[in-house]
Short mmCIF file of C-alpha atoms in Angstrom, two decimals:
data_model
loop_
_atom_site.label_atom_id
_atom_site.label_comp_id
_atom_site.label_asym_id
_atom_site.label_seq_id
_atom_site.Cartn_x
_atom_site.Cartn_y
_atom_site.Cartn_z
CA MET A 1 134.06 195.26 193.20
CA THR A 2 137.66 194.21 192.80
CA GLY A 3 140.83 195.66 191.40
CA ILE A 4 143.21 193.90 189.05
CA ILE A 5 145.04 191.21 191.02
CA ILE A 6 147.57 188.56 190.25
CA SER A 7 146.43 184.96 190.46
CA ASP A 8 149.49 183.69 192.28
CA ASP A 9 151.41 185.89 194.72
CA THR A 10 154.58 183.91 194.03
CA GLN A 11 154.33 184.40 190.25
CA GLN A 12 157.29 186.39 189.01
CA LEU A 13 156.13 189.29 186.84
CA ALA A 14 158.27 190.48 183.96
CA THR A 15 157.72 192.29 180.70
CA PRO A 16 157.61 189.61 177.96
CA THR A 17 160.84 189.59 175.97
CA LEU A 18 160.81 189.60 172.17
CA PRO A 19 163.54 189.19 169.55
CA ASP A 20 165.47 192.45 169.09
CA PHE A 21 164.43 192.86 165.45
CA LEU A 22 160.76 192.44 166.34
CA GLN A 23 160.91 194.97 169.18
CA SER A 24 162.55 197.42 166.79
CA ASP A 25 159.93 196.87 164.08
CA LEU A 26 157.08 197.17 166.58
CA THR A 27 158.48 200.36 168.07
CA GLN A 28 158.91 201.98 164.64
CA CYS A 29 155.53 200.87 163.27
CA ALA A 30 153.29 203.90 162.71
CA SER A 31 150.15 201.79 162.44
CA LEU A 32 150.70 199.79 165.61
CA PRO A 33 147.47 199.44 167.65
CA SER A 34 147.42 202.36 170.06
CA LEU A 35 145.19 203.71 172.76
CA PRO A 36 143.43 207.09 172.59
CA THR A 37 144.06 209.75 175.19
CA VAL A 38 141.10 208.73 177.33
CA ALA A 39 142.28 205.12 177.55
CA ILE A 40 145.81 206.24 178.49
CA ARG A 41 144.30 208.47 181.17
CA VAL A 42 142.29 205.56 182.57
CA LEU A 43 145.45 203.45 182.72
CA GLU A 44 147.17 206.25 184.61
CA VAL A 45 144.33 206.25 187.11
CA ALA A 46 144.65 202.47 187.45
CA GLY A 47 148.25 203.01 188.50
CA TYR A 48 147.27 205.14 191.49
CA PRO A 49 146.99 202.96 194.63
CA ASP A 50 144.32 205.27 196.11
CA ALA A 51 142.28 205.77 192.93
CA THR A 52 138.50 205.98 193.44
CA LEU A 53 135.59 205.16 191.20
CA ASN A 54 135.06 208.89 190.75
CA ASP A 55 138.58 209.17 189.37
CA TYR A 56 137.82 206.48 186.77
CA ALA A 57 134.46 208.01 185.89
CA HIS A 58 135.93 211.49 185.39
CA ALA A 59 138.65 210.09 183.09
CA ILE A 60 136.14 208.14 181.01
CA GLU A 61 133.61 210.98 180.74
CA ARG A 62 136.09 212.96 178.62
CA ASP A 63 135.00 210.65 175.76
CA PRO A 64 131.17 210.83 175.47
CA ALA A 65 130.98 207.96 172.95
CA LEU A 66 133.03 205.72 175.22
CA THR A 67 130.85 206.73 178.18
CA LEU A 68 127.66 205.75 176.34
CA ARG A 69 129.12 202.35 175.37
CA LEU A 70 130.22 201.70 178.93
CA ILE A 71 126.73 202.48 180.22
CA SER A 72 125.28 200.19 177.54
CA LEU A 73 127.59 197.41 178.68
CA ALA A 74 126.55 197.86 182.30
CA ASN A 75 122.89 197.59 181.27
CA SER A 76 123.44 194.62 178.93
CA ALA A 77 122.33 191.04 179.43
CA PHE A 78 125.86 190.26 180.46
CA TYR A 79 125.04 192.02 183.74
CA ALA A 80 121.35 191.05 183.74
CA ARG A 81 121.46 190.12 187.43
CA HIS A 82 120.99 193.83 188.18
CA HIS A 83 117.39 195.02 187.91
CA THR A 84 117.96 198.77 187.85
CA GLU A 85 119.42 200.64 184.89
CA THR A 86 122.53 202.74 185.16
CA HIS A 87 122.48 206.24 183.76
CA SER A 88 125.91 207.61 184.59
CA CYS A 89 129.49 206.65 184.07
CA LEU A 90 130.03 206.38 187.83
CA GLU A 91 127.10 203.96 188.17
CA ALA A 92 128.36 201.90 185.21
CA THR A 93 131.89 201.73 186.61
CA SER A 94 130.54 200.72 190.03
CA ARG A 95 128.45 197.94 188.49
CA LEU A 96 131.16 196.59 186.20
CA GLY A 97 134.02 196.71 188.65
CA LEU A 98 137.48 198.03 187.87
CA ASP A 99 138.67 194.99 185.91
CA ALA A 100 135.73 194.90 183.54
CA THR A 101 135.82 198.71 183.21
CA LEU A 102 139.45 198.59 182.19
CA ALA A 103 138.78 195.73 179.73
CA ALA A 104 135.87 197.63 178.19
CA VAL A 105 137.80 200.89 177.87
CA MET A 106 140.77 199.16 176.21
CA SER A 107 138.65 196.94 173.97
CA PHE A 108 136.29 199.70 172.83
CA SER A 109 139.29 201.94 172.22
CA LEU A 110 141.12 199.34 170.15
CA TRP A 111 138.05 198.23 168.26
CA ARG A 112 137.07 201.30 166.29
CA ASP A 113 136.75 200.04 162.71
CA ARG A 114 133.17 199.04 161.87
CA GLN A 115 134.31 198.08 158.35
CA ALA A 116 137.15 195.82 159.54
CA ASP A 117 137.91 192.79 157.40
CA ASP A 118 136.73 189.30 158.23
CA GLN A 119 140.02 188.33 159.83
CA ILE A 120 139.90 191.13 162.38
CA GLN A 121 136.25 190.33 162.98
CA ARG A 122 137.30 186.74 163.67
CA ILE A 123 140.05 187.78 166.06
CA TRP A 124 137.71 189.95 168.13
CA GLY A 125 134.94 187.39 167.84
CA ARG A 126 137.23 184.77 169.34
CA SER A 127 138.19 187.24 172.08
CA ILE A 128 134.64 187.92 173.24
CA VAL A 129 133.69 184.19 173.15
CA ALA A 130 136.82 183.43 175.17
CA ALA A 131 136.05 186.27 177.61
CA LEU A 132 132.52 184.98 178.26
CA ALA A 133 133.77 181.42 178.70
CA ALA A 134 136.60 182.57 180.97
CA ARG A 135 134.26 184.56 183.16
CA TYR A 136 131.89 181.59 183.53
CA LEU A 137 134.77 179.27 184.44
CA ALA A 138 136.27 181.72 186.92
CA GLU A 139 132.90 182.31 188.62
CA GLN A 140 132.74 178.54 189.24
CA LEU A 141 136.37 177.98 190.24
CA CYS A 142 137.87 181.28 191.48
CA PRO A 143 135.05 183.83 191.77
CA ASP A 144 137.20 186.52 193.41
CA GLN A 145 139.31 186.72 190.23
CA SER A 146 136.60 186.42 187.59
CA ASN A 147 136.98 190.03 186.44
CA PHE A 148 140.76 189.64 186.07
CA VAL A 149 140.30 186.47 184.02
CA PHE A 150 137.61 188.15 181.88
CA THR A 151 139.93 191.06 181.11
CA ALA A 152 142.90 188.85 180.21
CA ALA A 153 140.75 186.65 177.99
CA LEU A 154 139.29 189.63 176.15
CA LEU A 155 142.76 190.98 175.39
CA GLN A 156 144.61 187.70 174.85
CA ASP A 157 144.84 188.05 171.04
CA ILE A 158 145.81 191.72 170.73
CA GLY A 159 149.26 190.52 169.65
CA MET A 160 147.69 189.38 166.39
CA LEU A 161 146.63 192.95 165.66
CA ALA A 162 150.19 194.13 166.27
CA LEU A 163 151.72 191.49 164.02
CA MET A 164 149.18 192.29 161.29
CA ALA A 165 150.21 195.96 161.52
CA VAL A 166 153.96 195.28 161.36
CA TYR A 167 154.00 192.36 158.94
CA PRO A 168 150.67 192.62 157.05
CA ARG A 169 151.53 190.22 154.23
CA ASP A 170 152.98 187.45 156.44
CA ALA A 171 150.27 187.83 159.06
CA GLN A 172 147.46 187.89 156.53
CA GLU A 173 148.80 184.75 154.86
CA LEU A 174 149.09 183.00 158.22
CA TYR A 175 145.78 184.13 159.72
CA THR A 176 143.67 183.87 156.59
CA THR A 177 144.29 180.14 156.60
CA MET A 178 144.03 180.13 160.38
CA PRO A 179 144.17 176.50 161.57
CA LEU A 180 141.74 175.25 164.15
CA SER A 181 144.41 175.00 166.82
CA HIS A 182 146.06 178.06 168.32
CA SER A 183 149.12 175.90 168.99
CA GLN A 184 149.46 175.58 165.22
CA ILE A 185 149.16 179.34 164.87
CA SER A 186 151.88 179.72 167.50
CA ASP A 187 154.18 177.36 165.57
CA GLY A 188 153.67 179.38 162.39
CA GLU A 189 154.31 182.66 164.20
CA HIS A 190 157.54 181.38 165.70
CA THR A 191 158.70 180.35 162.24
CA ARG A 192 157.84 183.70 160.64
CA PHE A 193 158.29 186.24 163.44
CA GLY A 194 160.57 184.59 166.02
CA CYS A 195 157.87 184.50 168.72
CA ASP A 196 154.09 184.11 169.04
CA HIS A 197 151.24 186.59 169.41
CA PRO A 198 150.64 186.06 173.18
CA SER A 199 154.19 187.28 173.83
CA VAL A 200 153.67 190.22 171.49
CA GLY A 201 150.37 191.00 173.20
CA GLY A 202 151.97 190.94 176.64
CA TRP A 203 154.77 193.23 175.42
CA LEU A 204 152.26 195.62 173.83
CA ALA A 205 150.12 195.72 176.99
CA ALA A 206 153.17 196.40 179.14
CA ARG A 207 154.17 199.20 176.72
CA TRP A 208 150.74 200.79 177.20
CA GLY A 209 151.27 200.69 180.94
CA VAL A 210 148.65 198.12 181.97
CA PRO A 211 149.24 196.41 185.34
CA ALA A 212 152.10 193.92 185.16
CA SER A 213 149.86 191.03 186.22
CA LEU A 214 147.56 191.62 183.25
CA ALA A 215 150.45 191.86 180.76
CA GLN A 216 151.86 188.62 182.17
CA ALA A 217 148.49 186.87 181.93
CA ILE A 218 148.14 187.90 178.27
CA SER A 219 151.62 186.55 177.57
CA ASP A 220 150.76 183.23 179.34
CA SER A 221 147.27 182.87 177.91
CA HIS A 222 147.99 180.09 175.39
CA GLY A 223 149.83 177.51 177.50
CA GLU A 224 148.96 173.96 178.50
CA ILE A 225 145.61 173.52 180.22
CA SER A 226 146.52 172.34 183.70
CA THR A 227 146.17 173.65 187.22
CA ARG A 228 149.92 173.79 187.88
CA ASP A 229 150.04 177.52 187.07
CA GLY A 230 146.98 178.35 189.13
CA ILE A 231 143.24 178.16 188.62
CA PRO A 232 142.88 181.63 186.94
CA ARG A 233 145.37 180.73 184.22
CA PHE A 234 143.65 177.37 183.80
CA CYS A 235 140.38 179.24 183.16
CA LEU A 236 142.10 181.66 180.78
CA ARG A 237 143.78 178.95 178.69
CA LEU A 238 140.71 176.75 178.61
CA SER A 239 138.56 179.67 177.45
CA GLY A 240 140.66 180.04 174.30
CA LEU A 241 140.17 176.39 173.39
CA ILE A 242 136.44 176.70 173.92
CA ALA A 243 136.42 179.77 171.64
CA ASP A 244 138.34 177.80 168.98
CA ALA A 245 135.68 175.08 169.11
CA TRP A 246 132.86 177.64 169.02
CA LEU A 247 134.23 179.30 165.88
CA SER A 248 135.14 176.03 164.16
CA SER A 249 133.14 174.58 161.30
CA THR A 250 133.32 171.25 163.18
CA PRO A 251 132.77 172.34 166.80
CA SER A 252 131.69 168.93 168.09
CA GLN A 253 134.97 167.38 166.99
CA LEU A 254 137.05 169.99 168.80
CA LEU A 255 134.85 169.72 171.88
CA ALA A 256 135.41 165.97 171.87
CA VAL A 257 139.19 166.58 171.80
CA LEU A 258 138.78 169.15 174.59
CA ILE A 259 136.78 166.76 176.76
CA ARG A 260 139.54 164.20 176.33
CA LYS A 261 142.16 166.76 177.37
CA LEU A 262 140.18 167.65 180.48
CA GLU A 263 139.87 164.06 181.71
CA PRO A 264 143.13 164.11 183.76
CA VAL A 265 142.34 167.51 185.32
CA ASP A 266 140.91 167.08 188.82
CA ILE A 267 138.65 170.13 188.85
CA ALA A 268 137.24 169.42 185.39
CA SER A 269 134.46 167.30 186.93
CA SER A 270 133.02 170.47 188.54
CA ILE A 271 132.60 172.12 185.13
CA SER A 272 129.35 171.69 183.22
CA LEU A 273 130.28 172.11 179.57
CA SER A 274 126.64 172.31 178.56
CA GLU A 275 125.90 175.11 181.06
CA LEU A 276 129.06 176.95 180.01
CA LEU A 277 128.03 176.92 176.34
CA ASN A 278 124.52 177.95 177.27
CA SER A 279 125.93 180.92 179.16
CA VAL A 280 128.05 181.94 176.18
CA GLU A 281 125.10 181.50 173.81
CA ARG A 282 122.88 183.72 175.96
CA GLN A 283 125.34 186.56 176.52
CA LEU A 284 127.17 186.60 173.18
CA PRO A 285 124.74 188.56 170.96
CA PRO A 286 124.44 191.70 173.14
CA LEU A 287 128.19 191.77 173.85
CA ALA A 288 128.97 191.35 170.14
CA ASP A 289 126.53 194.16 169.37
CA LEU A 290 128.31 196.45 171.83
CA PHE A 291 131.54 195.84 169.94
CA ASP A 292 129.80 196.36 166.56
CA LEU A 293 130.77 192.79 165.68
CA THR A 294 128.97 190.29 163.55
CA THR A 295 127.78 187.76 166.09
CA PRO A 296 129.96 184.66 165.91
CA PHE A 297 128.33 181.34 165.17
CA SER A 298 125.26 180.41 167.15
CA HIS A 299 124.99 176.83 168.39
CA ASP A 300 122.50 174.45 169.91
CA HIS A 301 124.71 173.88 172.92
CA GLU A 302 122.94 170.77 174.18
CA ALA A 303 123.11 169.11 170.74
CA LEU A 304 126.74 170.21 170.45
CA VAL A 305 127.75 168.56 173.72
CA THR A 306 125.74 165.46 172.89
CA GLN A 307 127.47 165.20 169.50
CA ALA A 308 130.86 165.71 171.13
CA GLN A 309 130.17 163.00 173.70
CA HIS A 310 128.93 160.69 170.96
CA LEU A 311 132.10 161.33 168.96
CA LEU A 312 134.18 160.72 172.07
CA PHE A 313 132.29 157.48 172.68
CA GLN A 314 132.89 156.37 169.09
CA GLN A 315 136.55 157.34 169.36
CA THR A 316 136.80 155.41 172.60
CA LEU A 317 135.21 152.35 171.00
CA SER A 318 137.54 152.63 168.03
CA LEU A 319 140.53 153.11 170.32
CA ASN A 320 139.50 150.18 172.50
CA ALA A 321 139.07 148.02 169.38
CA ARG A 322 142.54 148.98 168.21
CA LEU A 323 143.95 148.36 171.70
CA ASP A 324 142.20 144.97 171.84
CA ALA A 325 143.62 144.06 168.44
CA GLN A 326 147.06 145.21 169.51
CA GLN A 327 146.75 143.30 172.79
CA GLN A 328 145.71 140.17 170.95
CA GLU A 329 148.65 140.61 168.61
CA ILE A 330 150.97 141.08 171.57
CA GLU A 331 149.55 138.01 173.30
CA SER A 332 149.94 136.04 170.08
CA LEU A 333 153.55 137.18 169.79
CA ARG A 334 154.17 136.33 173.42
CA GLN A 335 152.62 132.93 172.97
CA ARG A 336 154.69 132.40 169.85
CA GLN A 337 157.82 133.50 171.71
CA THR A 338 156.97 131.15 174.59
CA GLU A 339 156.44 128.32 172.15
CA LEU A 340 159.74 129.05 170.43
CA GLU A 341 161.54 129.24 173.75
CA GLU A 342 159.90 125.99 174.83
CA ARG A 343 160.88 124.31 171.57
CA SER A 344 164.44 125.57 171.97
CA ARG A 345 164.56 123.77 175.31
CA ARG A 346 163.01 120.52 174.18
CA ASP A 347 164.33 117.45 172.44
CA PRO A 348 162.04 117.09 169.42
CA LEU A 349 161.95 113.28 169.53
CA THR A 350 161.25 112.57 173.20
CA GLY A 351 159.65 115.85 174.26
CA LEU A 352 162.04 116.00 177.23
CA ALA A 353 164.52 118.79 177.93
CA ASN A 354 167.53 118.94 175.60
CA ARG A 355 171.16 118.84 176.71
CA ALA A 356 171.75 122.60 176.64
CA TRP A 357 168.73 123.29 178.85
CA LEU A 358 169.65 120.42 181.18
CA GLU A 359 173.15 121.71 181.72
CA GLU A 360 171.95 125.30 182.23
CA GLN A 361 169.44 124.18 184.83
CA LEU A 362 171.93 121.89 186.51
CA HIS A 363 174.36 124.80 187.08
CA LEU A 364 171.55 126.95 188.49
CA HIS A 365 170.28 124.26 190.83
CA PHE A 366 173.81 123.33 191.86
CA ALA A 367 174.60 126.92 192.88
CA LEU A 368 171.25 127.32 194.66
CA CYS A 369 171.63 124.08 196.64
CA ARG A 370 175.16 125.04 197.66
CA GLU A 371 173.92 128.48 198.77
CA GLU A 372 171.00 127.04 200.75
CA GLU A 373 173.04 124.11 202.04
CA ARG A 374 170.70 121.59 200.49
CA THR A 375 171.59 118.41 198.68
CA MET A 376 170.70 117.29 195.15
CA SER A 377 171.20 114.23 192.98
CA VAL A 378 171.50 113.44 189.30
CA VAL A 379 170.55 110.15 187.63
CA PHE A 380 172.39 109.22 184.42
CA ILE A 381 170.72 106.55 182.22
CA ASP A 382 171.91 104.65 179.16
CA LEU A 383 169.69 102.25 177.20
CA ASP A 384 171.37 98.85 176.98
CA HIS A 385 172.30 97.32 173.59
CA PHE A 386 170.74 100.21 171.70
CA LYS A 387 173.16 99.99 168.80
CA LYS A 388 172.28 96.35 168.28
CA LEU A 389 168.59 97.28 168.40
CA ASN A 390 169.11 99.85 165.65
CA ASP A 391 171.19 97.46 163.55
CA ARG A 392 168.66 94.66 163.84
CA PHE A 393 165.33 96.53 163.60
CA GLY A 394 166.29 99.80 161.95
CA HIS A 395 166.57 103.38 163.10
CA GLN A 396 162.84 104.05 162.90
CA THR A 397 162.24 101.36 165.49
CA GLY A 398 165.08 102.82 167.54
CA ASP A 399 163.45 106.28 167.39
CA ARG A 400 160.10 104.90 168.54
CA VAL A 401 161.84 103.19 171.47
CA LEU A 402 163.53 106.46 172.46
CA GLU A 403 160.25 108.35 172.12
CA ARG A 404 158.33 105.89 174.31
CA PHE A 405 161.09 105.73 176.88
CA GLY A 406 160.97 109.52 177.04
CA HIS A 407 157.24 109.28 177.82
CA VAL A 408 157.92 106.75 180.59
CA LEU A 409 160.63 108.93 182.08
CA GLY A 410 158.45 112.03 181.93
CA SER A 411 155.56 110.24 183.65
CA LEU A 412 157.80 109.18 186.56
CA ALA A 413 159.42 112.56 187.12
CA ARG A 414 157.90 114.50 190.00
CA GLU A 415 157.15 118.22 190.23
CA GLY A 416 160.46 120.00 190.54
CA ASP A 417 162.42 117.21 188.86
CA LEU A 418 163.87 117.81 185.39
CA ALA A 419 164.25 114.92 182.96
CA GLY A 420 165.93 115.23 179.60
CA ARG A 421 167.74 113.57 176.75
CA TYR A 422 171.48 114.08 177.16
CA GLY A 423 172.45 112.69 173.76
CA GLY A 424 171.79 109.57 171.65
CA GLU A 425 170.39 106.90 173.99
CA GLU A 426 171.62 108.72 177.15
CA PHE A 427 169.22 110.48 179.55
CA LEU A 428 169.70 112.65 182.63
CA ILE A 429 167.36 113.47 185.51
CA ILE A 430 168.06 116.33 187.92
CA LEU A 431 166.55 115.78 191.40
CA PRO A 432 166.89 118.98 193.51
CA GLY A 433 166.81 118.30 197.27
CA GLU A 434 167.03 114.51 196.79
CA THR A 435 169.50 112.26 198.65
CA ALA A 436 171.39 109.36 197.07
CA LYS A 437 168.97 106.85 198.62
CA GLY A 438 165.97 108.77 197.34
CA ALA A 439 167.54 108.93 193.87
CA GLN A 440 168.14 105.17 194.04
CA ARG A 441 164.47 104.55 194.76
CA PHE A 442 163.57 106.75 191.81
CA ALA A 443 165.92 104.72 189.59
CA GLN A 444 164.37 101.49 190.82
CA ARG A 445 160.93 102.72 189.78
CA ILE A 446 162.28 103.35 186.31
CA ALA A 447 163.77 99.85 186.08
CA LYS A 448 160.53 98.31 187.37
CA ARG A 449 158.39 100.24 184.86
CA LEU A 450 160.63 99.13 182.00
CA ALA A 451 160.39 95.51 183.09
CA GLU A 452 156.60 95.79 182.91
CA THR A 453 156.17 98.01 179.83
CA PRO A 454 157.23 96.98 176.32
CA MET A 455 158.79 99.80 174.30
CA GLU A 456 157.72 98.39 170.91
CA MET A 457 155.81 95.58 169.18
CA ILE A 458 157.76 93.74 166.48
CA ASP A 459 155.98 91.08 164.44
CA GLY A 460 153.42 90.76 167.22
CA ARG A 461 156.09 90.30 169.87
CA GLU A 462 156.73 92.73 172.72
CA LEU A 463 160.14 94.39 172.85
CA PHE A 464 161.45 95.22 176.34
CA VAL A 465 164.61 97.21 177.03
CA SER A 466 166.84 97.48 180.06
CA VAL A 467 168.94 100.44 181.23
CA SER A 468 172.19 101.06 183.07
CA ILE A 469 171.84 103.78 185.69
CA GLY A 470 174.46 105.80 187.53
CA ILE A 471 173.68 108.14 190.44
CA ALA A 472 175.73 110.94 192.01
CA CYS A 473 174.69 113.05 195.01
CA LEU A 474 176.09 116.43 196.00
CA SER A 475 176.44 115.27 199.60
CA ASP A 476 178.66 112.32 198.65
CA GLY A 477 181.65 114.12 197.16
CA GLY A 478 183.63 117.34 196.98
CA PHE A 479 181.96 118.53 193.79
CA SER A 480 182.79 122.10 192.79
CA ASN A 481 180.33 122.39 189.92
CA GLY A 482 177.50 120.64 188.10
CA ARG A 483 179.81 119.29 185.42
CA GLU A 484 181.67 117.23 188.03
CA LEU A 485 178.40 115.87 189.35
CA ILE A 486 177.38 114.66 185.86
CA ASP A 487 180.81 113.07 185.34
CA ALA A 488 180.47 111.19 188.62
CA ALA A 489 177.01 109.84 187.65
CA ASP A 490 178.40 108.97 184.20
CA GLN A 491 181.26 106.99 185.77
CA SER A 492 178.79 105.10 187.96
CA MET A 493 176.69 104.25 184.90
CA TYR A 494 179.75 102.91 183.05
CA PHE A 495 180.57 100.74 186.03
CA ILE A 496 177.21 99.00 185.45
CA LYS A 497 177.96 98.76 181.73
CA ARG A 498 181.26 97.00 182.40
CA THR A 499 179.74 94.58 184.92
CA GLY A 500 176.88 93.29 182.86
CA ARG A 501 174.34 96.16 182.33
CA GLY A 502 170.80 96.42 183.64
CA GLY A 503 171.63 97.74 187.11
CA ILE A 504 171.99 100.82 189.35
CA SER A 505 175.19 102.22 190.79
CA LEU A 506 175.64 105.00 193.38
CA TYR A 507 178.80 107.09 193.18
CA GLY A 508 180.91 106.65 196.31
CA HIS A 509 178.81 103.73 197.65
#
C-alpha cells in the first residue's frame, strides 16, 4: 500500500499556469466539473500526513453509493489476484491502496451522467484504457509507483471536461472531429483557448486540492515519450498513445507508428506490447462497467500486434526502397560530378591534364616540396616542325599526331607524375621529388620512344616526330614560385630550338 508520491524528487512542482482570460472564465463557470462533498472530504484526509485507512474509510462511507462502487472495484477482475472478497469500505481501501482509492473516488464522483453523449463517453473511455495501460507499464518498469501512474492516467483528460463546460461550442467542434493524435488536439486547443487540456486539467486538479505531484503529472501527461523526465512520466505519456491506438478505427497503423517511436528508447525492449494489450483487453470490460461506460473497442491483441509489425515491415521495405533509390541517385550525381570535374581537368584531344589543372597542381606541389625540403623537376616539351606538319598534311593529321603523342607521354609517366598539354604542340610534365638528372633520364625515354614509334601513317609511310625538351629543377635555382620554374624549363627548351631541335637541355647545366 503506497501513498501518492512524486516520480522525481528533484521535479519542481507548481500549479499549472493558464492565460488570465481562461482562468477567469473557468473560475466563473457555474457548470465546471466539481467534486461532491465526500470527494472533497477524502482530499482533505489525503492532505493529513498521519491519515490512516480508517480516516479514508469513514470519509467515503458518508456516500453509500460511492462505498458500494469502491467495494465493487476492489472485487473486480482488475484486482483478481486477491482470492477473498471485500465487504467493507475499509477492506476495499486497504486492497486498492491510497492512490487507487483517490482515483476511484474522484473518477466516480466526476462521472455521474449515465446518459452522457458519445464525446464524453469517448473521453472517459480513453482515460480508463490509458489507466490500464499505464498501470501495466508501471508494474513492469517502476512497480513502487504503479498506483500513482494509474491515478494520473485516469485523470489526464479531465481538462477536456472543463473546456467543454466553459466553451461548449468550440470544444464540441474540436472534439467531435477529434483527430487520432492528441498532439493535434493540443494544437487546436492552443489556437482556440490559448493552452491545452492537460494544463487545464492540472490547474483544475490543483484547485480541487489534490496533491501537487498529481496535478503536475496531469499537466505533463501529454509530452514526448522519452525517459528524460523519469520512468513514471514515460509510462503515463505512453499510455495515452496506446489508448489513442486502441480507440482508433485503424489501430494497427497507429501501433506501427508507436513501435517506430519506441525504437530509440532503451527500456522499450523490456515491454511486451502483445502482453500489454492482452492485459487491457482482459481488465477493460469490468472497469468500464464500474464506470457505467460503453466498453471501448475490443481487439484481437495478437492479430493487432502482428498487423502492426507487418505494416512496420512494409513501411521499412518501402522506406529502404526509397532510400536505395535516393542513394543510387546521389551516387549517380556524384559520379556525374566526378566525371564533369575530370573533364574540366582534361585536354579533350590528348586525354592529358589541361593547362589550368597543370598550373594549379604545380603551385601545390611547389609549395609542398618547399615546405618538406624536397626537390622537384618540370619537363617542358615542344614538337618540332609542327606547323610545317599541319601545313603539309592538314590539321586532322596534326590532331592525330598530338593525340598519339599524348598517349605515349601518358604511358611513360609514373605514379605521382602529372603530364599535360600546356597549349598547342607544347606539353609539360611535373615530376615531384625528382632531381635534374632523373628528369633528364625521363626525357631521354621520351626521345627514345618517339624514335621507335611512328605517330602517323601517310600513304603507307611511317611519320616520326622529334621534340625539343627543356628541364628545370627546384634545386638548381632560386625559384620563388612554380611560374618561375616553368619559365626556366621553357627557356631551356628554346635553347634547343635555336640550336637545331631534337635535343634535351637542363636549366643551369
